[in-house]
Structures are given as C-alpha cells and as structure tokens.
CSV table of C-alpha atoms in Angstrom, one decimal:
chain,number,residue,atom,x,y,z
A,10,MET,CA,31.1,-20.6,47.6
A,11,GLU,CA,34.0,-19.7,45.5
A,12,ALA,CA,35.3,-23.2,45.9
A,13,PHE,CA,32.0,-24.7,45.1
A,14,LEU,CA,31.7,-22.5,41.8
A,15,GLU,CA,35.3,-23.2,40.7
A,16,SER,CA,34.5,-27.1,41.1
A,17,PHE,CA,31.3,-26.8,39.3
A,18,LEU,CA,32.9,-24.9,36.4
A,19,GLY,CA,36.0,-26.9,36.5
A,20,MET,CA,38.2,-23.9,36.3
A,21,ASP,CA,39.3,-21.2,38.7
A,22,LEU,CA,37.4,-17.9,38.6
A,23,GLU,CA,40.3,-15.8,37.4
A,24,THR,CA,40.4,-17.8,34.2
A,25,VAL,CA,36.7,-17.5,34.0
A,26,GLY,CA,37.0,-13.8,34.2
A,27,LYS,CA,39.8,-13.6,31.5
A,28,ILE,CA,37.6,-15.8,29.1
A,29,LEU,CA,34.5,-13.6,29.7
A,30,VAL,CA,36.5,-10.3,29.0
A,31,GLN,CA,38.0,-11.8,25.9
A,32,MET,CA,34.6,-13.1,24.8
A,33,LEU,CA,32.9,-9.8,25.5
A,34,GLN,CA,35.6,-8.1,23.2
A,35,THR,CA,34.9,-10.6,20.5
A,36,SER,CA,31.2,-10.2,20.7
A,37,LEU,CA,31.7,-6.8,19.1
A,38,VAL,CA,32.7,-8.6,15.9
A,39,THR,CA,29.4,-10.6,16.0
A,40,LEU,CA,27.5,-7.3,16.6
A,41,GLN,CA,29.4,-5.5,13.8
A,42,LEU,CA,28.5,-8.3,11.4
A,43,PHE,CA,24.9,-8.1,12.5
A,44,PHE,CA,24.4,-4.3,12.2
A,45,PHE,CA,26.4,-4.0,8.9
A,46,THR,CA,24.4,-6.8,7.3
A,47,LEU,CA,21.0,-5.2,8.3
A,48,LEU,CA,22.3,-1.7,7.3
A,49,PHE,CA,22.9,-2.8,3.7
A,50,SER,CA,20.5,-5.6,3.3
A,51,LEU,CA,17.2,-4.0,4.4
A,52,PRO,CA,17.3,-1.3,1.7
A,53,LEU,CA,18.7,-3.7,-0.9
A,54,GLY,CA,16.0,-6.1,-0.2
A,55,LEU,CA,13.3,-3.3,-1.0
A,56,VAL,CA,15.2,-2.6,-4.4
A,57,VAL,CA,15.3,-6.4,-5.1
A,58,ALA,CA,11.5,-6.7,-4.2
A,59,LEU,CA,10.5,-3.8,-6.5
A,60,GLY,CA,12.7,-5.4,-9.4
A,61,ARG,CA,11.0,-8.7,-8.8
A,62,MET,CA,7.7,-7.2,-9.3
A,63,SER,CA,8.8,-5.0,-12.3
A,64,ARG,CA,6.9,-5.6,-15.5
A,65,PHE,CA,10.4,-5.6,-17.3
A,66,LYS,CA,10.5,-9.3,-17.8
A,67,PRO,CA,14.4,-9.7,-18.2
A,68,LEU,CA,14.9,-7.9,-14.9
A,69,GLN,CA,12.3,-10.0,-13.3
A,70,TRP,CA,14.0,-13.2,-14.4
A,71,LEU,CA,17.4,-12.0,-13.2
A,72,ILE,CA,16.1,-11.3,-9.8
A,73,ARG,CA,14.4,-14.8,-9.7
A,74,ALA,CA,17.5,-16.4,-10.5
A,75,TYR,CA,19.2,-14.4,-7.7
A,76,LEU,CA,16.6,-15.2,-5.2
A,77,LEU,CA,16.7,-19.0,-6.1
A,78,VAL,CA,20.6,-19.1,-5.6
A,79,MET,CA,20.7,-17.2,-2.5
A,80,ARG,CA,17.8,-18.9,-0.8
A,81,GLY,CA,18.5,-22.3,-2.5
A,82,THR,CA,22.1,-22.7,-1.3
A,83,PRO,CA,23.6,-22.8,2.3
A,84,LEU,CA,25.1,-19.4,3.4
A,85,MET,CA,28.2,-21.3,4.6
A,86,LEU,CA,28.8,-22.2,0.9
A,87,GLN,CA,28.2,-18.7,-0.2
A,88,LEU,CA,30.8,-17.6,2.3
A,89,ILE,CA,33.2,-20.1,1.0
A,90,PHE,CA,32.6,-19.0,-2.7
A,91,PHE,CA,33.0,-15.3,-1.9
A,92,TRP,CA,36.2,-15.8,-0.1
A,93,PHE,CA,37.9,-18.8,-1.7
A,94,GLY,CA,36.0,-18.6,-5.2
A,95,LEU,CA,35.9,-15.0,-5.9
A,96,LYS,CA,38.9,-14.3,-3.8
A,97,LEU,CA,37.5,-10.9,-2.7
A,98,GLY,CA,40.6,-10.7,-0.4
A,99,LYS,CA,42.6,-10.0,-3.5
A,100,TYR,CA,40.5,-7.0,-4.3
A,101,GLY,CA,41.3,-5.6,-0.9
A,102,PHE,CA,38.3,-7.0,1.0
A,103,SER,CA,39.2,-8.1,4.6
A,104,ARG,CA,37.5,-11.5,5.8
A,105,MET,CA,35.0,-9.4,7.8
A,106,GLU,CA,34.1,-7.2,4.7
A,107,THR,CA,33.7,-10.4,2.7
A,108,ALA,CA,31.5,-12.0,5.2
A,109,ILE,CA,29.4,-8.7,5.3
A,110,VAL,CA,29.1,-8.9,1.4
A,111,ALA,CA,27.9,-12.4,1.6
A,112,PHE,CA,25.6,-11.9,4.4
A,113,VAL,CA,24.1,-8.8,2.9
A,114,LEU,CA,23.4,-10.6,-0.5
A,115,ASN,CA,21.9,-13.5,1.2
A,116,TYR,CA,19.7,-11.6,3.6
A,117,ALA,CA,18.5,-9.1,1.0
A,118,ALA,CA,17.0,-12.2,-0.8
A,119,TYR,CA,15.0,-13.1,2.2
A,120,PHE,CA,14.0,-9.8,3.0
A,121,ALA,CA,12.9,-9.0,-0.6
A,122,GLU,CA,10.4,-11.8,-0.4
A,123,ILE,CA,9.0,-10.4,2.9
A,124,TYR,CA,8.8,-6.9,1.4
A,125,ARG,CA,7.0,-8.3,-1.6
A,126,ALA,CA,4.4,-10.0,0.4
A,127,GLY,CA,3.9,-6.9,2.4
A,128,ILE,CA,3.6,-4.7,-0.7
A,129,GLN,CA,1.0,-7.1,-2.3
A,130,GLY,CA,-0.8,-7.2,1.1
A,131,VAL,CA,-1.6,-3.5,1.0
A,132,PRO,CA,-4.9,-3.3,-0.8
A,133,GLN,CA,-5.0,-2.0,-4.4
A,134,GLY,CA,-7.7,0.3,-3.2
A,135,GLN,CA,-5.1,2.2,-1.2
A,136,ARG,CA,-3.1,3.0,-4.3
A,137,GLU,CA,-6.1,3.9,-6.2
A,138,ALA,CA,-7.3,6.3,-3.6
A,139,ALA,CA,-3.8,7.9,-3.7
A,140,ASN,CA,-3.8,8.0,-7.3
A,141,VAL,CA,-7.2,9.7,-7.7
A,142,LEU,CA,-6.1,12.4,-5.0
A,143,GLY,CA,-3.0,13.1,-7.3
A,144,PHE,CA,-0.3,11.7,-5.2
A,145,SER,CA,2.8,10.9,-7.4
A,146,LYS,CA,4.1,7.2,-7.6
A,147,SER,CA,6.8,7.9,-5.0
A,148,GLN,CA,4.6,9.8,-2.7
A,149,THR,CA,2.0,7.0,-2.9
A,150,PHE,CA,4.9,4.5,-2.1
A,151,PHE,CA,6.5,6.4,0.8
A,152,ARG,CA,3.5,7.7,2.4
A,153,ILE,CA,0.8,5.3,1.8
A,154,VAL,CA,2.2,1.9,1.0
A,155,LEU,CA,5.5,1.8,3.1
A,156,PRO,CA,3.9,2.7,6.4
A,157,GLN,CA,1.3,0.0,6.1
A,158,LEU,CA,3.8,-2.5,4.8
A,159,VAL,CA,6.0,-2.1,7.8
A,160,LYS,CA,3.2,-3.0,10.0
A,161,LYS,CA,2.5,-6.1,8.1
A,162,ILE,CA,6.0,-7.5,7.8
A,163,LEU,CA,7.2,-7.0,11.3
A,164,PRO,CA,6.4,-10.6,12.6
A,165,PRO,CA,8.2,-12.4,9.6
A,166,MET,CA,11.0,-9.7,10.0
A,167,GLY,CA,11.5,-10.6,13.7
A,168,ASN,CA,12.1,-14.1,12.5
A,169,GLU,CA,14.6,-13.2,10.1
A,170,PHE,CA,16.6,-10.8,12.4
A,171,MET,CA,16.7,-13.6,15.3
A,172,THR,CA,18.1,-16.1,12.5
A,173,LEU,CA,20.8,-13.5,11.5
A,174,VAL,CA,22.0,-13.2,15.1
A,175,LYS,CA,22.6,-16.8,15.2
A,176,ASP,CA,23.8,-17.0,11.4
A,177,THR,CA,26.6,-14.7,12.3
A,178,SER,CA,28.4,-17.8,13.7
A,179,LEU,CA,28.9,-19.1,10.1
A,180,ALA,CA,31.4,-16.4,9.4
A,181,GLN,CA,34.0,-18.6,11.1
A,182,ILE,CA,34.1,-20.8,8.0
A,183,ILE,CA,36.3,-18.0,6.3
A,184,ALA,CA,38.2,-17.4,9.7
A,185,VAL,CA,36.3,-14.3,10.9
A,186,VAL,CA,36.9,-14.8,14.7
A,187,GLU,CA,33.5,-14.0,16.0
A,188,ILE,CA,32.0,-15.3,19.4
A,189,SER,CA,31.3,-18.9,18.5
A,190,ALA,CA,34.8,-19.3,16.8
A,191,LEU,CA,36.4,-18.0,19.9
A,192,ALA,CA,34.2,-20.2,22.2
A,193,SER,CA,35.3,-23.3,20.2
A,194,LYS,CA,39.0,-22.3,20.4
A,195,LEU,CA,38.8,-21.7,24.1
A,196,GLN,CA,37.0,-24.9,24.6
A,197,ASN,CA,39.7,-26.9,23.2
A,198,ALA,CA,42.3,-24.7,25.0
A,199,GLU,CA,40.9,-25.0,28.3
A,200,VAL,CA,39.3,-28.2,27.9
A,201,SER,CA,36.0,-26.8,29.1
A,202,ILE,CA,32.5,-26.2,28.1
A,203,VAL,CA,32.2,-22.9,29.9
A,204,PRO,CA,33.1,-20.7,26.9
A,205,VAL,CA,30.6,-22.3,24.8
A,206,PHE,CA,28.0,-21.8,27.5
A,207,ILE,CA,28.9,-18.2,27.7
A,208,ALA,CA,28.5,-17.9,23.8
A,209,GLY,CA,25.1,-19.3,24.2
A,210,VAL,CA,24.1,-17.0,26.9
A,211,PHE,CA,25.3,-14.1,24.6
A,212,TYR,CA,23.2,-15.1,21.8
A,213,LEU,CA,20.2,-15.6,24.0
A,214,ILE,CA,20.6,-12.0,25.5
A,215,MET,CA,21.0,-10.6,22.0
A,216,ASN,CA,17.8,-12.2,20.7
A,217,ALA,CA,15.9,-11.4,23.8
A,218,VAL,CA,16.8,-7.6,22.9
A,219,VAL,CA,15.7,-8.1,19.3
A,220,SER,CA,12.5,-9.8,20.4
A,221,LYS,CA,11.8,-7.0,22.9
A,222,CYS,CA,12.4,-4.4,20.2
A,223,PHE,CA,10.0,-6.2,17.8
A,224,SER,CA,7.1,-6.5,20.2
A,225,THR,CA,7.6,-2.8,21.2
A,226,ALA,CA,7.4,-1.8,17.6
A,227,GLU,CA,4.3,-3.9,17.1
A,228,LYS,CA,2.7,-2.2,20.0
A,229,LYS,CA,3.4,1.2,18.8
A,230,LEU,CA,1.8,0.6,15.5
A,231,ASP,CA,-1.2,-1.1,17.1
A,232,TYR,CA,-3.1,2.3,16.9
A,233,TYR,CA,-4.7,1.2,13.5
A,234,LYS,CA,-5.9,-1.8,11.8
B,1,MET,CA,-26.6,26.3,-22.0
B,2,ALA,CA,-24.7,24.9,-19.0
B,3,GLU,CA,-21.1,24.5,-19.5
B,4,SER,CA,-19.9,20.8,-19.9
B,5,VAL,CA,-17.6,19.6,-17.2
B,6,LEU,CA,-16.8,16.2,-18.7
B,7,SER,CA,-17.6,14.9,-22.1
B,8,ALA,CA,-17.0,11.3,-23.3
B,9,GLU,CA,-17.6,10.0,-26.7
B,10,ASN,CA,-17.8,6.4,-28.1
B,11,ILE,CA,-15.8,4.8,-25.2
B,12,CYS,CA,-14.8,1.3,-25.7
B,13,LYS,CA,-13.1,-0.8,-23.2
B,14,SER,CA,-12.3,-4.6,-22.9
B,15,PHE,CA,-10.7,-6.8,-20.6
B,16,GLY,CA,-9.3,-9.4,-22.7
B,17,GLN,CA,-12.2,-11.0,-24.7
B,18,ASN,CA,-14.6,-9.4,-22.5
B,19,GLU,CA,-16.1,-6.2,-23.9
B,20,VAL,CA,-17.2,-4.1,-21.0
B,21,LEU,CA,-17.8,-0.7,-22.5
B,22,ARG,CA,-19.1,-0.9,-26.3
B,23,GLY,CA,-19.4,2.6,-27.3
B,24,ILE,CA,-20.6,5.0,-24.5
B,25,SER,CA,-21.1,8.5,-25.0
B,26,PHE,CA,-22.1,11.0,-22.2
B,27,HIS,CA,-21.5,14.3,-20.8
B,28,VAL,CA,-21.8,16.0,-17.4
B,29,ASN,CA,-22.8,19.6,-17.1
B,30,GLN,CA,-21.9,22.1,-14.6
B,31,GLY,CA,-23.9,21.8,-11.5
B,32,GLU,CA,-26.0,18.6,-12.5
B,33,VAL,CA,-26.3,15.4,-10.5
B,34,LEU,CA,-26.1,12.3,-13.0
B,35,SER,CA,-27.1,8.9,-11.8
B,36,ILE,CA,-26.0,5.9,-13.4
B,37,ILE,CA,-28.0,2.8,-12.8
B,38,GLY,CA,-28.1,-0.7,-14.3
B,39,PRO,CA,-27.5,-4.3,-13.3
B,40,SER,CA,-24.2,-5.6,-12.2
B,41,GLY,CA,-21.7,-6.2,-14.8
B,42,SER,CA,-23.3,-3.6,-17.2
B,43,GLY,CA,-20.0,-1.6,-17.1
B,44,LYS,CA,-21.1,1.4,-14.7
B,45,SER,CA,-18.2,1.1,-12.4
B,46,THR,CA,-15.7,0.6,-15.4
B,47,LEU,CA,-17.1,3.8,-16.8
B,48,LEU,CA,-16.4,5.5,-13.7
B,49,ARG,CA,-13.0,4.1,-13.4
B,50,CYS,CA,-12.2,4.9,-17.1
B,51,SER,CA,-13.3,8.6,-16.3
B,52,THR,CA,-11.0,8.8,-13.2
B,53,LEU,CA,-7.9,7.3,-14.9
B,54,LEU,CA,-7.9,4.0,-12.8
B,55,GLU,CA,-8.5,2.3,-16.1
B,56,LYS,CA,-7.5,3.1,-19.8
B,57,ILE,CA,-9.9,3.2,-22.5
B,58,ASP,CA,-9.3,1.2,-25.8
B,59,SER,CA,-10.9,3.8,-28.0
B,60,GLY,CA,-13.2,6.9,-27.8
B,61,ARG,CA,-12.4,10.3,-26.4
B,62,ILE,CA,-12.6,11.8,-23.0
B,63,ALA,CA,-12.2,15.5,-22.1
B,64,TYR,CA,-12.5,17.5,-18.9
B,65,GLY,CA,-13.5,21.0,-20.3
B,66,ASP,CA,-10.7,21.9,-22.7
B,67,LEU,CA,-8.3,19.3,-21.2
B,68,LEU,CA,-8.1,16.3,-23.5
B,69,MET,CA,-7.5,13.0,-21.4
B,70,ALA,CA,-7.5,10.5,-24.2
B,71,GLU,CA,-8.5,10.1,-27.7
B,72,GLY,CA,-8.4,7.1,-30.2
B,73,GLU,CA,-10.1,5.5,-33.4
B,74,LYS,CA,-12.0,2.4,-32.9
B,75,GLY,CA,-9.7,-0.6,-33.3
B,76,GLY,CA,-6.6,1.4,-32.5
B,77,LYS,CA,-5.2,2.3,-29.3
B,78,ALA,CA,-6.4,5.4,-27.5
B,79,GLN,CA,-3.6,8.0,-26.9
B,80,TYR,CA,-3.4,9.6,-23.7
B,81,SER,CA,-2.3,13.0,-23.0
B,82,ALA,CA,1.1,13.7,-21.3
B,83,ALA,CA,1.5,13.2,-17.7
B,84,PRO,CA,1.3,16.8,-16.5
B,85,VAL,CA,-2.1,17.3,-18.5
B,86,LEU,CA,-3.3,14.2,-16.8
B,87,GLN,CA,-2.1,15.4,-13.5
B,88,GLN,CA,-4.1,18.6,-14.1
B,89,ILE,CA,-7.2,16.5,-15.1
B,90,ARG,CA,-6.9,14.6,-11.7
B,91,ARG,CA,-7.2,17.8,-9.9
B,92,LYS,CA,-10.7,18.2,-11.7
B,93,PHE,CA,-12.3,15.2,-10.3
B,94,GLY,CA,-12.8,13.4,-7.0
B,95,LEU,CA,-13.8,9.8,-6.4
B,96,VAL,CA,-15.8,8.3,-3.6
B,97,PHE,CA,-15.2,4.4,-3.4
B,98,GLN,CA,-17.6,1.7,-2.6
B,99,ASN,CA,-15.1,0.5,0.2
B,100,PHE,CA,-14.1,4.0,1.3
B,101,ASN,CA,-10.3,3.3,0.9
B,102,LEU,CA,-9.4,5.8,3.7
B,103,PHE,CA,-5.7,5.5,4.7
B,104,PRO,CA,-5.8,3.3,7.8
B,105,HIS,CA,-2.5,4.8,9.3
B,106,PHE,CA,-3.7,8.4,9.2
B,107,SER,CA,-6.1,9.9,11.5
B,108,VAL,CA,-9.3,11.4,10.1
B,109,LEU,CA,-8.0,14.8,9.9
B,110,ARG,CA,-4.8,13.7,8.2
B,111,ASN,CA,-6.8,11.6,5.8
B,112,ILE,CA,-8.2,15.1,4.6
B,113,THR,CA,-5.3,17.1,4.9
B,114,GLU,CA,-2.4,14.9,3.4
B,115,ALA,CA,-3.4,15.5,-0.3
B,116,GLN,CA,-4.2,19.1,0.1
B,117,ILE,CA,-0.7,19.6,1.6
B,118,ARG,CA,1.3,17.2,-0.7
B,119,VAL,CA,-0.6,17.6,-4.0
B,120,ALA,CA,-2.4,21.0,-3.8
B,121,LYS,CA,0.6,22.5,-2.0
B,122,ARG,CA,-1.5,24.2,0.7
B,123,SER,CA,-0.2,25.1,4.1
B,124,LYS,CA,-0.9,22.9,7.0
B,125,GLU,CA,-2.9,25.5,8.6
B,126,GLU,CA,-5.1,26.2,5.6
B,127,ALA,CA,-5.5,22.6,5.0
B,128,GLU,CA,-6.5,21.8,8.4
B,129,SER,CA,-9.0,24.5,8.4
B,130,VAL,CA,-10.7,23.3,5.1
B,131,ALA,CA,-10.7,19.7,6.7
B,132,ARG,CA,-12.4,21.0,9.8
B,133,GLU,CA,-15.0,22.9,7.8
B,134,LEU,CA,-15.8,19.8,5.8
B,135,LEU,CA,-15.8,17.6,8.8
B,136,GLN,CA,-18.5,19.8,10.2
B,137,LYS,CA,-20.4,19.7,7.1
B,138,VAL,CA,-20.5,15.8,7.1
B,139,GLY,CA,-21.2,15.9,10.9
B,140,LEU,CA,-18.0,14.4,12.2
B,141,SER,CA,-16.2,17.3,13.9
B,142,GLU,CA,-15.7,15.4,17.0
B,143,LYS,CA,-13.9,12.6,15.2
B,144,GLU,CA,-11.0,14.4,13.8
B,145,ASN,CA,-8.5,12.6,16.0
B,146,ALA,CA,-10.0,9.2,15.4
B,147,TYR,CA,-8.6,6.5,13.3
B,148,PRO,CA,-10.7,4.9,10.3
B,149,CYS,CA,-10.6,1.7,12.2
B,150,GLU,CA,-12.7,3.4,15.1
B,151,LEU,CA,-15.4,4.5,12.8
B,152,SER,CA,-18.5,3.0,11.6
B,153,GLY,CA,-18.9,2.3,7.8
B,154,GLY,CA,-21.1,5.5,7.3
B,155,GLN,CA,-18.7,7.6,9.1
B,156,GLN,CA,-15.8,6.2,7.1
B,157,GLN,CA,-17.7,7.0,3.9
B,158,ARG,CA,-18.4,10.6,5.3
B,159,VAL,CA,-14.7,11.1,5.8
B,160,ALA,CA,-14.0,9.8,2.2
B,161,ILE,CA,-16.4,12.3,1.0
B,162,ALA,CA,-14.8,15.1,2.9
B,163,ARG,CA,-11.4,13.9,1.7
B,164,ALA,CA,-12.5,14.2,-2.1
B,165,LEU,CA,-14.1,17.5,-1.5
B,166,ALA,CA,-11.0,19.0,0.2
B,167,MET,CA,-9.4,19.0,-3.2
B,168,ASP,CA,-12.1,21.2,-4.7
B,169,PRO,CA,-13.0,19.1,-7.6
B,170,ASP,CA,-15.0,20.2,-10.6
B,171,VAL,CA,-17.0,17.0,-10.4
B,172,LEU,CA,-17.3,14.3,-7.8
B,173,PHE,CA,-17.8,10.5,-8.7
B,174,PHE,CA,-19.4,8.2,-6.4
B,175,ASP,CA,-19.0,4.4,-7.2
B,176,GLU,CA,-21.9,2.7,-5.3
B,177,PRO,CA,-21.1,4.7,-2.2
B,178,THR,CA,-23.7,2.9,0.0
B,179,SER,CA,-23.4,-0.7,-1.3
B,180,ALA,CA,-21.0,-1.6,1.5
B,181,LEU,CA,-23.5,-0.1,4.2
B,182,ASP,CA,-26.6,-1.5,5.9
B,183,PRO,CA,-29.9,0.5,5.3
B,184,GLU,CA,-29.6,2.7,8.4
B,185,LEU,CA,-26.0,4.0,7.5
B,186,THR,CA,-27.1,4.3,3.8
B,187,GLY,CA,-29.4,6.9,4.8
B,188,GLU,CA,-26.7,9.1,6.3
B,189,ILE,CA,-24.6,9.0,3.2
B,190,LEU,CA,-27.6,9.9,1.0
B,191,LYS,CA,-28.4,12.7,3.1
B,192,VAL,CA,-24.8,14.2,2.7
B,193,ILE,CA,-25.0,13.7,-1.2
B,194,ARG,CA,-28.4,15.3,-1.0
B,195,GLY,CA,-26.9,18.2,0.8
B,196,LEU,CA,-24.2,18.6,-1.9
B,197,ALA,CA,-26.7,18.4,-4.6
B,198,GLU,CA,-28.7,21.4,-3.1
B,199,GLU,CA,-25.3,23.3,-3.2
B,200,HIS,CA,-25.2,22.4,-7.0
B,201,MET,CA,-22.1,20.3,-6.7
B,202,THR,CA,-21.6,18.5,-9.9
B,203,MET,CA,-21.8,14.8,-9.2
B,204,VAL,CA,-21.9,11.5,-11.1
B,205,VAL,CA,-23.4,8.8,-8.9
B,206,VAL,CA,-23.3,5.1,-9.6
B,207,THR,CA,-25.9,3.6,-7.6
B,208,HIS,CA,-28.4,0.8,-6.8
B,209,GLU,CA,-30.7,3.2,-4.9
B,210,MET,CA,-33.5,3.9,-7.3
B,211,ALA,CA,-35.5,6.2,-5.0
B,212,PHE,CA,-32.5,8.3,-4.5
B,213,ALA,CA,-31.6,8.3,-8.2
B,214,ARG,CA,-35.1,9.5,-8.8
B,215,ASP,CA,-35.4,12.2,-6.3
B,216,VAL,CA,-32.0,13.6,-6.2
B,217,SER,CA,-30.5,13.5,-9.8
B,218,ASP,CA,-31.2,15.7,-12.6
B,219,ARG,CA,-30.6,13.0,-15.2
B,220,VAL,CA,-30.4,9.3,-15.1
B,221,ILE,CA,-28.5,7.0,-17.4
B,222,PHE,CA,-29.4,3.2,-17.5
B,223,MET,CA,-26.9,1.0,-18.7
B,224,ASP,CA,-26.7,-2.7,-19.8
B,225,GLY,CA,-24.2,-4.9,-21.5
B,226,GLY,CA,-21.8,-2.0,-21.9
B,227,LEU,CA,-24.2,0.3,-23.7
B,228,ILE,CA,-26.4,3.3,-22.6
B,229,VAL,CA,-29.9,1.8,-23.0
B,230,GLU,CA,-31.9,4.8,-21.7
B,231,GLU,CA,-31.2,8.3,-20.6
B,232,GLY,CA,-33.1,11.2,-19.6
B,233,ASP,CA,-35.3,12.8,-16.9
B,234,PRO,CA,-35.2,10.7,-13.7
B,235,ARG,CA,-38.9,10.4,-13.2
B,236,GLU,CA,-39.5,9.6,-16.7
B,237,VAL,CA,-36.7,6.8,-16.8
B,238,ILE,CA,-37.6,5.4,-13.5
B,239,GLU,CA,-41.3,5.6,-13.4
B,240,ASN,CA,-42.0,5.3,-16.9
B,241,PRO,CA,-39.2,3.5,-18.8
B,242,LYS,CA,-39.5,3.1,-22.6
B,243,SER,CA,-37.1,0.2,-23.3
B,244,GLU,CA,-38.1,-3.4,-22.3
B,245,ARG,CA,-34.7,-3.9,-20.8
B,246,THR,CA,-35.1,-1.0,-18.5
B,247,LYS,CA,-38.7,-2.1,-17.5
B,248,ALA,CA,-37.4,-5.6,-16.7
B,249,PHE,CA,-34.6,-4.1,-14.4
B,250,LEU,CA,-36.9,-1.8,-12.8
B,251,ALA,CA,-39.8,-4.2,-12.2
B,252,ARG,CA,-38.2,-5.5,-8.8
B,253,PHE,CA,-38.0,-1.9,-7.6
B,254,HIS,CA,-41.5,-1.1,-8.5
B,255,GLN,CA,-42.8,-4.0,-6.9
B,256,VAL,CA,-41.9,-2.9,-3.5
C-alpha cells in the first residue's frame, strides 16, 4: 500500500508529510488575508454604498470614480501599484499589510454595489412606515432596512466570499508567501505536482465551509419573506 | 365647538410641472370621521402624505393643534418647523397604508411593540400589554407570534391598524385601506374602522368605498383635480351632490 502510494505520488510519504505540514502552516497566511479583508471591507463597503447614494453630488462622483477604478482594473495590478508604486513599505507597511489594504479597497467596491442593490431592494414603504411611526433615520436604517438587506444580499455575498478565497493567491505578486506561492515553489523544488494538488484541496475545503455557512444563514432567515 | 386636531390652509403641492394640490383647505375636529373621496389622481393620497410628513408642501399652512408643521406664501417655499417639533407632530398622527407596510422580519407582536419601545420609550412589558390589548380588539390575539407573510391581507391590515393605534395618535389616517383587498377582506377592515368610529377615534379615511363613507363618516370631502369640489354631510354629498363633477363621479356608484 505504502509502496503503491509512493509510486503514485512520485515521492516518499515522509516528504509528503513534510510538505503537508509546511503548507498547513502557510495556509494561516491565506486565512489571515481572507479574514482581515472581510473585517475591514464589509463595513467600508457599507459606508461607500451610502456615499454612492448620497445626494451630495461631488461625493457621489468621487465614489463613482473609485468604484470604476477598483472594479475596472485587475486586483493584481492594484497590488503592484500599492507595493511598487505607492511604496507602502516605506511607510512601515509589511507586504502582508499592503496586500490587506489593496484587498480591502478592492472588495469594498464590490460589496458597496451589493449593499446598494440590497438597500434599494427594500421597499420605500418600509422607510415610510418607520418614518410615520417616529423612528429616527439611524433607527430606521439599523432596525428596519439593514436586517431586510442582509437577507437580500446573502446570495451575491456568497459569490464574493468564494471569489475572495481564491483571489488571496494574487498576493504572491508582491511576494506574500501564501499557500499558492508555496505550492508553486515546492512544485519546482520537488519536481512534483503534489503540492499544487494539496493547495487545490485546501481552497476547495475552505470554500465548502464558506458555502455551508451561507446556506445555513439563508435557512436561518427563511422564517420571513 | 369641537377642538380642531388638524388644520390645513391653502395647501399647494406640485411634482415638477404637475400641480397635484392646488390650494386645499380643510380641518379635522376631535372625534370626527372625515372621508375623502374622489377619482384617482385627484390628489387625495398626496394630501394624506403631506399631512403625515411623507411629502413636503410647496405653500400653505399645516398645523396640529398649536404645533405648526409648515407655513409658506404661495410662490415661495414653505418653511418647515424644526426637527424636534416635527418629531412631536409625528406623535400626533398615525397612518395606515394601502399596502400595509408591516415589517416582514418582525413578528406580529414586535411590529406593534417596536415603535412603542424605541420611540415612545415604553417598557417592553407595557408595550406588550398594549399590543395584546389591541390585537384582541382587532381579533388577532392568537396571531401574536406569526410573521406578516403568514397572514392574509386583511389580517395584515388589522395588524397595521393596531401598530398605528399603539402609539396613541390624536388622529389616524387611512390611505385607501381596503384597495389591496378582495371584497370579503374589505369587510373585516371596515368593521374595525367602524368600531373605532364608535369609540370616537378621530380619523381621516381616503376611500373608494362610497357606502362606507356615507354610513360611517361625519363629513365627506370630494376632491378632483387637486381641489375640494364639495364638502359636507355624507348623506348630502353622496346621495344628493350639488356639483356636476360630483354627480358624474357618483353616477357609477348610484347605478349599482
């Protein structure tokens, strides 16, 4: 059995074990990038969405420009721009922190548009009913609009989260060693496809978890229409 | 003379080039039921929306008792009172919408308690006891844990009425409260409003239910083209209209 596996994988199991340990450690980098991006981009996206819907025209135009640039250019180029163009490293940012900044700004743009669609999808009558009952603007937003918005935006948000899992691999362009970068390094060193395969399985598992979280959340909010 | 809850003078309102209200004056007295009838597009709903701060008037004057909502010369721009005054005014009225507009993510009970707790600052216990009392009144006691999507249109509208009543308004506005309902469900809503009228709740009802306007209200206003065409005793206006326009509008009703 062991012999069969070793010949199938093209390397001895001890090496496979070493690779696996190394990759699991590096997966923390990927997870870090994923969670920090969400931590900042989810609230920032909401602020951007509100700015985009502002009646104050200059703000609206500024945000439109931001959305166009962030969504209209590749995230990979944005990463290069922040590291090699703005040289954030000179201001004390690590490569990882620079990657987080670029990811946050990029994903906030996508989230903003999803939030905006959600906010506009909550019927005007809901706001009017709240207004007549005397709710303040912030009460109306946080108690009436936001809960209904969350339900509406879950499916598109699920898409974005899964894309983000895979997009973390782009951070290697500014030499953040995350799981894909390590996989291709090991692929060259070991002359084997096994590390790349392991990386693939890692992404798959992570997205399976993301997907499960979203379907659970959708079920939880199924009690109303 | 009865105390005036709401008085409106010479209200004008346009949407772009479209003049919807062209100088409307009316008042609502304590304890009376006022029906507003008229064809679609005559400005009835806009009048209600202006009275409930959902739309802003261009000119004229609206006041609730001694609280001034807005005032402005014709051709100018009406000045609205400061936000705290407007908030005080919001506590004076309630509004029941054509489409109910219940909060779908709240249970029936929470639909009725939320504003009491957040706006009127009542305790949860007090708010819930008020809500239960009102649910009993509209005949929905057993539905307090249901969600709006589980109710029929008529039941939703009764919850909406309870939600508005919970805030103890001086006057309750109804914007075509039965227009989204079939005739059977219409009856149950009209019964509730009739019950409120018997308790001398002050109400302004925009409606297409002529028989209801005639039998329940103390006064009827007939509107057309942004103006009040006729106003007075409901039997007089509906059975025996003076203006040609009112006669033409009511002809269909009198045929059946």
